[in-house]
Tab-separated table of N, CA, C and O in Angstrom:
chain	number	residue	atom	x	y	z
A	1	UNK	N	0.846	-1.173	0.000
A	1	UNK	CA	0.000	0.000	0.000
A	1	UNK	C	0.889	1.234	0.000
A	1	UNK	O	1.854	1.261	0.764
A	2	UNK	N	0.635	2.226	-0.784
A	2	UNK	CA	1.311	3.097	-0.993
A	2	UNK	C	0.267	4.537	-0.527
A	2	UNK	O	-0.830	4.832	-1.002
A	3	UNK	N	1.152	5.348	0.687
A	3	UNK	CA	-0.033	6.660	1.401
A	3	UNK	C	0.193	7.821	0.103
A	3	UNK	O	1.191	8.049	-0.581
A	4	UNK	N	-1.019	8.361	0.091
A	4	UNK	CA	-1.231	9.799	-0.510
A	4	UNK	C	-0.253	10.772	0.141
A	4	UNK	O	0.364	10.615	1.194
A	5	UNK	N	-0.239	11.624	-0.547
A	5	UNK	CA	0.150	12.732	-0.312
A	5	UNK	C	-0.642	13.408	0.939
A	5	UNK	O	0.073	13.803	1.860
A	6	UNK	N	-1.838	13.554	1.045
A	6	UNK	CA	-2.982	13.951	2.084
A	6	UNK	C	-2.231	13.001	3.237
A	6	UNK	O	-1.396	13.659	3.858
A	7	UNK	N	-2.295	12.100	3.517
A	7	UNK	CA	-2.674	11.476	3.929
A	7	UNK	C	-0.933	11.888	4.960
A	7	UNK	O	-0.806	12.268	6.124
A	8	UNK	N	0.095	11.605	3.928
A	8	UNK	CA	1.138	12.362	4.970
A	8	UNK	C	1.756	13.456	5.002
A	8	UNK	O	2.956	13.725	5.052
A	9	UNK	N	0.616	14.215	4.959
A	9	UNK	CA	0.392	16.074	5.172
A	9	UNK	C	-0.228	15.211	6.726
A	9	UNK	O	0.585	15.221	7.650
A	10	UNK	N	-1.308	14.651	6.945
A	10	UNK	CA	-1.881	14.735	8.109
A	10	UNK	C	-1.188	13.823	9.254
A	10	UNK	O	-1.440	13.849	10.458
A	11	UNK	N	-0.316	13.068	8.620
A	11	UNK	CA	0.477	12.605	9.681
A	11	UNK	C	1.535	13.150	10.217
A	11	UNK	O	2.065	13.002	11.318
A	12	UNK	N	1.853	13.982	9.052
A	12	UNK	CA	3.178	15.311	9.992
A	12	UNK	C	2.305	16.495	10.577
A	12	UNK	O	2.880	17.313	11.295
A	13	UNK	N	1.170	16.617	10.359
A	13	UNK	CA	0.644	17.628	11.379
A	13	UNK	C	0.211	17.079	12.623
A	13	UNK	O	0.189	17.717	13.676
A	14	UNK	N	-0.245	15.494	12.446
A	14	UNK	CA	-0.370	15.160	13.891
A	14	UNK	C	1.093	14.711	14.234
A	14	UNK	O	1.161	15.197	15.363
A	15	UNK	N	2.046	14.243	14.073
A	15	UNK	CA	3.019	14.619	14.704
A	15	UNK	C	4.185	15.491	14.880
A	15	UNK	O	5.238	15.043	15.334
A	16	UNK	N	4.003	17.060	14.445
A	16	UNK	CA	4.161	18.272	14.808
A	16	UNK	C	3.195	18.839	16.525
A	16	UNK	O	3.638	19.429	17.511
A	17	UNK	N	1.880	18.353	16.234
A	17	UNK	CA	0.837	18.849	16.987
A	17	UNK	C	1.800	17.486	18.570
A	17	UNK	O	2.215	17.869	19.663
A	18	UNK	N	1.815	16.814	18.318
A	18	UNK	CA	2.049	16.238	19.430
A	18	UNK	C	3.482	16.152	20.103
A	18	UNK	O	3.879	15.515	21.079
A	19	UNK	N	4.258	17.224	19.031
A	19	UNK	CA	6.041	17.233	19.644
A	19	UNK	C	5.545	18.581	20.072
A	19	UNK	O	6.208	18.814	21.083
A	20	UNK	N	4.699	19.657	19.851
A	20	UNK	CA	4.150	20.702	20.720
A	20	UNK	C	3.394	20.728	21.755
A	20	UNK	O	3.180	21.709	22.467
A	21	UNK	N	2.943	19.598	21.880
A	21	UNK	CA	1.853	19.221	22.783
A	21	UNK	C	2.554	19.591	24.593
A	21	UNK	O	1.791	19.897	25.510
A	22	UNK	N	4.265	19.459	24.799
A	22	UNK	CA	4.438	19.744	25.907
A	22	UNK	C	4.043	21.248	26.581
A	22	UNK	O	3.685	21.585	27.709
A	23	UNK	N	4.342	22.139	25.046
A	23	UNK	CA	4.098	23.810	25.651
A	23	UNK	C	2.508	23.444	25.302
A	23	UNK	O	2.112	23.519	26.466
A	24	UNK	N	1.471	23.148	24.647
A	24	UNK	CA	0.274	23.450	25.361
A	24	UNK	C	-0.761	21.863	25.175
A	24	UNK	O	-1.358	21.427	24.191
A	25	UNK	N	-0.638	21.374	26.437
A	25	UNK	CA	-1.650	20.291	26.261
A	25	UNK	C	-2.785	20.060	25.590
A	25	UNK	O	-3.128	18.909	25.316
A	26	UNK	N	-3.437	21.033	25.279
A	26	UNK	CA	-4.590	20.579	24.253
A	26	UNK	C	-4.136	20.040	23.112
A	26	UNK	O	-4.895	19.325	22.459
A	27	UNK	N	-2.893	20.275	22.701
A	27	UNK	CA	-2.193	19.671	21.015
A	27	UNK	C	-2.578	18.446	21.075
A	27	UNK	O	-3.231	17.911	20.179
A	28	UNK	N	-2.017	17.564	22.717
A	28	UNK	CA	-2.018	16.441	22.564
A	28	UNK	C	-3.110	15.790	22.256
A	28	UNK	O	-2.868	14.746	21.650
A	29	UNK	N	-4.646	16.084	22.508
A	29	UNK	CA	-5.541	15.721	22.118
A	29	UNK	C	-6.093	15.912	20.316
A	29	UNK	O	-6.704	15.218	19.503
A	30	UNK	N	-5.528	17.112	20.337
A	30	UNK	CA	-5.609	17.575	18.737
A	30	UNK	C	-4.935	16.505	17.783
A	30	UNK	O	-5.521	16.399	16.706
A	31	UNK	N	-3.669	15.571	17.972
A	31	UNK	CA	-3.041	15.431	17.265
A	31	UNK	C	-3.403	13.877	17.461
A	31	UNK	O	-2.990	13.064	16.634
A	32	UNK	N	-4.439	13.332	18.934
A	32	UNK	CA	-4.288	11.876	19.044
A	32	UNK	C	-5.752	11.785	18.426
A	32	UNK	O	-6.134	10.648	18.150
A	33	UNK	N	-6.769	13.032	18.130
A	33	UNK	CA	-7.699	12.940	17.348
A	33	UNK	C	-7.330	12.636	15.488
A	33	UNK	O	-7.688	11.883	14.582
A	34	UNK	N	-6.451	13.711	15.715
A	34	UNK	CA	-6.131	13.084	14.419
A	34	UNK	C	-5.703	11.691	13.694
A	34	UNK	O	-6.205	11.032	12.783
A	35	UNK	N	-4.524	11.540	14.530
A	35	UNK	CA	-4.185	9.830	14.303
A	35	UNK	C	-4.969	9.144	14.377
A	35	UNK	O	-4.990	8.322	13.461
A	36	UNK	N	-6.096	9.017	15.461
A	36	UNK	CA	-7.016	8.313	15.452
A	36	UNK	C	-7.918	8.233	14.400
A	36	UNK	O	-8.624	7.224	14.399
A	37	UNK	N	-8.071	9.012	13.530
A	37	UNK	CA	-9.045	9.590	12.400
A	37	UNK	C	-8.317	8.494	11.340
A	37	UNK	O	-8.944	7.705	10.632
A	38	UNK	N	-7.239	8.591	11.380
A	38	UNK	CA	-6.258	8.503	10.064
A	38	UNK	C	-5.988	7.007	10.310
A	38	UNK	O	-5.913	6.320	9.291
A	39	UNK	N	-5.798	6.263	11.739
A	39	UNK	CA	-5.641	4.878	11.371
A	39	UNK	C	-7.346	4.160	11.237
A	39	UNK	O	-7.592	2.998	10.916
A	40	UNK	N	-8.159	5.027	11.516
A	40	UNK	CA	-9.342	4.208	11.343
A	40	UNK	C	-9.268	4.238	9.868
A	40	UNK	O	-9.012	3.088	9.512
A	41	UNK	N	-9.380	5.073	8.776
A	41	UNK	CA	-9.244	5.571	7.479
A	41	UNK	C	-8.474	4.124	6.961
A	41	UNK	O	-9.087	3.284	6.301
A	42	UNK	N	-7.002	3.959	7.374
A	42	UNK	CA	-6.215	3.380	6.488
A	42	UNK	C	-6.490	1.997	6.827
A	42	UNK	O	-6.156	1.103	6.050
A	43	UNK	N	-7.308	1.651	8.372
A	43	UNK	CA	-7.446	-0.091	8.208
A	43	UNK	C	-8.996	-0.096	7.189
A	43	UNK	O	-9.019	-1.061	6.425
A	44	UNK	N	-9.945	0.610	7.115
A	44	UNK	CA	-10.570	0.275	5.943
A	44	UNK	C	-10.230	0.666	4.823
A	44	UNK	O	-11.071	0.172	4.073
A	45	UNK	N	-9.360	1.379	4.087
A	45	UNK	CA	-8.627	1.433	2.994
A	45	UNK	C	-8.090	0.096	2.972
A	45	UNK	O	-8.403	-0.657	2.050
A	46	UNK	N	-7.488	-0.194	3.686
A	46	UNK	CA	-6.409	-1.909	3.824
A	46	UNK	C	-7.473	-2.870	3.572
A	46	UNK	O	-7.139	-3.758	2.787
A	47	UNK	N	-8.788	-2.947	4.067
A	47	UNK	CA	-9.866	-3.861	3.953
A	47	UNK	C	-10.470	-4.096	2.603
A	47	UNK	O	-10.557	-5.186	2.036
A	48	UNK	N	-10.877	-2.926	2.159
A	48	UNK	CA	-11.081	-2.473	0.823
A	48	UNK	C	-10.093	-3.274	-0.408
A	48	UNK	O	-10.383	-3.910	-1.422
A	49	UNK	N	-8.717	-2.865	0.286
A	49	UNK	CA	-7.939	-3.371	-0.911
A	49	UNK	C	-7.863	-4.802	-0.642
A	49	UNK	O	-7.564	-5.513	-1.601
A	50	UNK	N	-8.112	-5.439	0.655
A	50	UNK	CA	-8.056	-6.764	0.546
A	50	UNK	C	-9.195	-7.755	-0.842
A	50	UNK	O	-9.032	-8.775	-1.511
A	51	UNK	N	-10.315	-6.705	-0.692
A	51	UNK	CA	-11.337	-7.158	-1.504
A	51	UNK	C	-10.846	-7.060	-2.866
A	51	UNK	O	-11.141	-8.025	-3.572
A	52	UNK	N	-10.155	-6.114	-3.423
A	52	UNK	CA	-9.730	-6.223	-4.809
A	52	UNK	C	-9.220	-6.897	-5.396
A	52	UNK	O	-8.960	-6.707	-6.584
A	53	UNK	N	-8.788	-8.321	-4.464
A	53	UNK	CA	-7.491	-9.217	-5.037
A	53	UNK	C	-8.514	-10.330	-5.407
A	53	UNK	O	-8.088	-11.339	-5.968
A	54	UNK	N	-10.238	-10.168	-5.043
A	54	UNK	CA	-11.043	-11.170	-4.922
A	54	UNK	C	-11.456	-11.724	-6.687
A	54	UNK	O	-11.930	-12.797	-7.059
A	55	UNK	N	-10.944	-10.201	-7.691
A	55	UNK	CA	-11.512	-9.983	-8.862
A	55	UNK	C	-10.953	-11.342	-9.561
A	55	UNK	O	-10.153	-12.184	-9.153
A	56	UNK	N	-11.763	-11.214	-10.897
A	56	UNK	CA	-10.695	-12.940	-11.543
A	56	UNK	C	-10.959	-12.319	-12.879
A	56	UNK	O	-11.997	-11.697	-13.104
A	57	UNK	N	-10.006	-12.492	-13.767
A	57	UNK	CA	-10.519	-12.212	-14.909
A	57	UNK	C	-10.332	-13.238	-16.516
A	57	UNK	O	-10.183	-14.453	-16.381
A	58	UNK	N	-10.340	-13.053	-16.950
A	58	UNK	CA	-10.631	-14.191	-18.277
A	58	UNK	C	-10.369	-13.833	-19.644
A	58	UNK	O	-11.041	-12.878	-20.033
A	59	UNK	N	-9.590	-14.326	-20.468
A	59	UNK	CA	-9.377	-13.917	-21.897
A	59	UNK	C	-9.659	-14.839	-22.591
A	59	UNK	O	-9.050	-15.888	-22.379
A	60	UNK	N	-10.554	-14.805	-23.540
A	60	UNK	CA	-11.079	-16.139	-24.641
A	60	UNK	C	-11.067	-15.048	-25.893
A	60	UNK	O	-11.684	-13.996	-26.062
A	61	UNK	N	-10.368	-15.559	-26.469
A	61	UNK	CA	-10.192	-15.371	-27.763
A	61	UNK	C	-9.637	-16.977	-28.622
A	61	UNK	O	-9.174	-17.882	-27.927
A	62	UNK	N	-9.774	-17.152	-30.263
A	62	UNK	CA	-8.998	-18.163	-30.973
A	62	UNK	C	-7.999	-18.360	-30.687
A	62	UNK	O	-7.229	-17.623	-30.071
A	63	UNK	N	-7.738	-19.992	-31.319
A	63	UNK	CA	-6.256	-20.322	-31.220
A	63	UNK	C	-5.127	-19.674	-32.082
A	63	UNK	O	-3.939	-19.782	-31.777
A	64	UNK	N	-5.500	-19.104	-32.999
A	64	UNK	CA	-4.800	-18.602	-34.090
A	64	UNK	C	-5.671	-17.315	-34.133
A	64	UNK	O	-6.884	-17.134	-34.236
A	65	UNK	N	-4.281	-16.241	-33.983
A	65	UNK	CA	-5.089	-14.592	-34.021
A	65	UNK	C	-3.959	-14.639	-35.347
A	65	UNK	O	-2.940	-15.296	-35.555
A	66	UNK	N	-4.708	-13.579	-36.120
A	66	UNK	CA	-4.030	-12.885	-37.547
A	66	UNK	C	-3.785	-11.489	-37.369
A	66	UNK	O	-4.534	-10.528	-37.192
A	67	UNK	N	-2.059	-11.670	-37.498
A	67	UNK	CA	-1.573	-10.546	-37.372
A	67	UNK	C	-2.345	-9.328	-38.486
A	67	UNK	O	-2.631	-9.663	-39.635
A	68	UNK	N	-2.571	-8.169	-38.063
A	68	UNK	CA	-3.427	-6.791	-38.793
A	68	UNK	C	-4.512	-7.042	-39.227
A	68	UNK	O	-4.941	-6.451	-40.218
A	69	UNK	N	-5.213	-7.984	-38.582
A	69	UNK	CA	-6.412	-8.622	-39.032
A	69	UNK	C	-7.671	-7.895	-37.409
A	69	UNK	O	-7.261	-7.379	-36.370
A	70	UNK	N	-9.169	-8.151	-37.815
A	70	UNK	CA	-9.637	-7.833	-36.271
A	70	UNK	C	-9.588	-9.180	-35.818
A	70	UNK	O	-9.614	-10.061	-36.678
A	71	UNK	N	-9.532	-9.439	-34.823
A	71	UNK	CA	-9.304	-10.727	-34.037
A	71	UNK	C	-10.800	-10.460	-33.013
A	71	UNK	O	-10.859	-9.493	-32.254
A	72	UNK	N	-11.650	-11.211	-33.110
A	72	UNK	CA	-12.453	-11.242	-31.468
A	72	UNK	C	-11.840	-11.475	-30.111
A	72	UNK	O	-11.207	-12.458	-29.725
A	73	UNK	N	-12.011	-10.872	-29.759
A	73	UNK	CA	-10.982	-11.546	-28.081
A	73	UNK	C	-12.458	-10.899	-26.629
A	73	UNK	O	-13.108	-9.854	-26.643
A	74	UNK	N	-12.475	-11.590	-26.012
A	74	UNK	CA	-13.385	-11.176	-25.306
A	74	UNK	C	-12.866	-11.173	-24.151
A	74	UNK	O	-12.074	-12.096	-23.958
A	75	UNK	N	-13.126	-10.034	-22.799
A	75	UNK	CA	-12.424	-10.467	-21.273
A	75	UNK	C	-13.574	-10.266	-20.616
A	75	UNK	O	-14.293	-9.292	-20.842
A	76	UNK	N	-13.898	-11.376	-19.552
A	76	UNK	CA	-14.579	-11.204	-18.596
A	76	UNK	C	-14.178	-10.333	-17.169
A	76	UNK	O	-13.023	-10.436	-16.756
A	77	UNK	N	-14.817	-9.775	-16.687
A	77	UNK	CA	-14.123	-9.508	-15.046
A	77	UNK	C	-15.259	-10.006	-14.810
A	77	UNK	O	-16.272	-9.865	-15.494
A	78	UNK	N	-15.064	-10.969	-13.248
A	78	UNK	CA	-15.879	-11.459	-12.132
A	78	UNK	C	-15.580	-10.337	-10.826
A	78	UNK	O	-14.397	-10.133	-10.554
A	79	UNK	N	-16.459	-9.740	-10.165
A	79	UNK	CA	-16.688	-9.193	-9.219
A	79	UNK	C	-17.315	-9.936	-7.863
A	79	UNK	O	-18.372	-9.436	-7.478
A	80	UNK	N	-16.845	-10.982	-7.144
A	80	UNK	CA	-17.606	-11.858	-6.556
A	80	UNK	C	-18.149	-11.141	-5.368
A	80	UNK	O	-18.964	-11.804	-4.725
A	81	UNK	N	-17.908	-10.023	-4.953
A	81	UNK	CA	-18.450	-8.783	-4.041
A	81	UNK	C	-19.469	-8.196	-3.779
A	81	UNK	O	-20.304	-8.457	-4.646
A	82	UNK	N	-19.903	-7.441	-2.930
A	82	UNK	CA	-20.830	-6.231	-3.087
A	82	UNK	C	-20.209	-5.011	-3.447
A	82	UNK	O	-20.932	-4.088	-3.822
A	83	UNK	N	-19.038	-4.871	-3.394
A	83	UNK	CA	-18.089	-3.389	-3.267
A	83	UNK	C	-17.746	-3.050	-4.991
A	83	UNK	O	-16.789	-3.337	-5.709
A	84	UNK	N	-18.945	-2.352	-5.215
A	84	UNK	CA	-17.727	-1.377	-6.514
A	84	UNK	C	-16.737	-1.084	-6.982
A	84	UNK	O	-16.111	-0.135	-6.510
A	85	UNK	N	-16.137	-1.985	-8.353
A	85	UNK	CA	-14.890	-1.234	-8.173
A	85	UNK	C	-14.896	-0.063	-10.232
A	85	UNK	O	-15.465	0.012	-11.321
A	86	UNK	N	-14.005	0.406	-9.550
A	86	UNK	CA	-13.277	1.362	-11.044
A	86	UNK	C	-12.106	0.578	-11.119
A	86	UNK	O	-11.202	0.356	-10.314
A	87	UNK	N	-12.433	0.055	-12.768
A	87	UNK	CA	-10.546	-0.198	-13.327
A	87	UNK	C	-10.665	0.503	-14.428
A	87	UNK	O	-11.660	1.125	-14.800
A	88	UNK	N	-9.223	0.359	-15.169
A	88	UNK	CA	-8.620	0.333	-16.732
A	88	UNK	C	-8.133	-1.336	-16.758
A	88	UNK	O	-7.450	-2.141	-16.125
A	89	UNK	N	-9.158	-1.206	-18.180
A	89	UNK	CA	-8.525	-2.240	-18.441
A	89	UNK	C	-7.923	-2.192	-20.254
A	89	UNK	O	-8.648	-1.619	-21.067
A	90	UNK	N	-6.964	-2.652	-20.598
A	90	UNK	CA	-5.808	-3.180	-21.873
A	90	UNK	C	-5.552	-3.856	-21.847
A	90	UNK	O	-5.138	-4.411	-20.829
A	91	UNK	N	-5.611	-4.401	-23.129
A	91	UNK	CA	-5.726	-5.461	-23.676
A	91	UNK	C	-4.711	-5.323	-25.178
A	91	UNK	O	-4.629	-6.272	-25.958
Protein backbone atom coordinates (compact mmCIF):
# COMPACT_ATOMS: atom_id res chain seq x y z
CA UNK A 1 0.00 0.00 0.00
CA UNK A 2 1.31 3.10 -0.99
CA UNK A 3 -0.03 6.66 1.40
CA UNK A 4 -1.23 9.80 -0.51
CA UNK A 5 0.15 12.73 -0.31
CA UNK A 6 -2.98 13.95 2.08
CA UNK A 7 -2.67 11.48 3.93
CA UNK A 8 1.14 12.36 4.97
CA UNK A 9 0.39 16.07 5.17
CA UNK A 10 -1.88 14.74 8.11
CA UNK A 11 0.48 12.61 9.68
CA UNK A 12 3.18 15.31 9.99
CA UNK A 13 0.64 17.63 11.38
CA UNK A 14 -0.37 15.16 13.89
CA UNK A 15 3.02 14.62 14.70
CA UNK A 16 4.16 18.27 14.81
CA UNK A 17 0.84 18.85 16.99
CA UNK A 18 2.05 16.24 19.43
CA UNK A 19 6.04 17.23 19.64
CA UNK A 20 4.15 20.70 20.72
CA UNK A 21 1.85 19.22 22.78
CA UNK A 22 4.44 19.74 25.91
CA UNK A 23 4.10 23.81 25.65
CA UNK A 24 0.27 23.45 25.36
CA UNK A 25 -1.65 20.29 26.26
CA UNK A 26 -4.59 20.58 24.25
CA UNK A 27 -2.19 19.67 21.01
CA UNK A 28 -2.02 16.44 22.56
CA UNK A 29 -5.54 15.72 22.12
CA UNK A 30 -5.61 17.57 18.74
CA UNK A 31 -3.04 15.43 17.26
CA UNK A 32 -4.29 11.88 19.04
CA UNK A 33 -7.70 12.94 17.35
CA UNK A 34 -6.13 13.08 14.42
CA UNK A 35 -4.19 9.83 14.30
CA UNK A 36 -7.02 8.31 15.45
CA UNK A 37 -9.05 9.59 12.40
CA UNK A 38 -6.26 8.50 10.06
CA UNK A 39 -5.64 4.88 11.37
CA UNK A 40 -9.34 4.21 11.34
CA UNK A 41 -9.24 5.57 7.48
CA UNK A 42 -6.21 3.38 6.49
CA UNK A 43 -7.45 -0.09 8.21
CA UNK A 44 -10.57 0.28 5.94
CA UNK A 45 -8.63 1.43 2.99
CA UNK A 46 -6.41 -1.91 3.82
CA UNK A 47 -9.87 -3.86 3.95
CA UNK A 48 -11.08 -2.47 0.82
CA UNK A 49 -7.94 -3.37 -0.91
CA UNK A 50 -8.06 -6.76 0.55
CA UNK A 51 -11.34 -7.16 -1.50
CA UNK A 52 -9.73 -6.22 -4.81
CA UNK A 53 -7.49 -9.22 -5.04
CA UNK A 54 -11.04 -11.17 -4.92
CA UNK A 55 -11.51 -9.98 -8.86
CA UNK A 56 -10.70 -12.94 -11.54
CA UNK A 57 -10.52 -12.21 -14.91
CA UNK A 58 -10.63 -14.19 -18.28
CA UNK A 59 -9.38 -13.92 -21.90
CA UNK A 60 -11.08 -16.14 -24.64
CA UNK A 61 -10.19 -15.37 -27.76
CA UNK A 62 -9.00 -18.16 -30.97
CA UNK A 63 -6.26 -20.32 -31.22
CA UNK A 64 -4.80 -18.60 -34.09
CA UNK A 65 -5.09 -14.59 -34.02
CA UNK A 66 -4.03 -12.89 -37.55
CA UNK A 67 -1.57 -10.55 -37.37
CA UNK A 68 -3.43 -6.79 -38.79
CA UNK A 69 -6.41 -8.62 -39.03
CA UNK A 70 -9.64 -7.83 -36.27
CA UNK A 71 -9.30 -10.73 -34.04
CA UNK A 72 -12.45 -11.24 -31.47
CA UNK A 73 -10.98 -11.55 -28.08
CA UNK A 74 -13.38 -11.18 -25.31
CA UNK A 75 -12.42 -10.47 -21.27
CA UNK A 76 -14.58 -11.20 -18.60
CA UNK A 77 -14.12 -9.51 -15.05
CA UNK A 78 -15.88 -11.46 -12.13
CA UNK A 79 -16.69 -9.19 -9.22
CA UNK A 80 -17.61 -11.86 -6.56
CA UNK A 81 -18.45 -8.78 -4.04
CA UNK A 82 -20.83 -6.23 -3.09
CA UNK A 83 -18.09 -3.39 -3.27
CA UNK A 84 -17.73 -1.38 -6.51
CA UNK A 85 -14.89 -1.23 -8.17
CA UNK A 86 -13.28 1.36 -11.04
CA UNK A 87 -10.55 -0.20 -13.33
CA UNK A 88 -8.62 0.33 -16.73
CA UNK A 89 -8.52 -2.24 -18.44
CA UNK A 90 -5.81 -3.18 -21.87
CA UNK A 91 -5.73 -5.46 -23.68
Amino acid sequence: MRLSGVTIFWLAVGGLLLMASPLLPVLFWAALAIDLALAILLVADAMLLRRAGALTAERVHDEILSLGAENLVTVTIANPTAQPFRLALRD
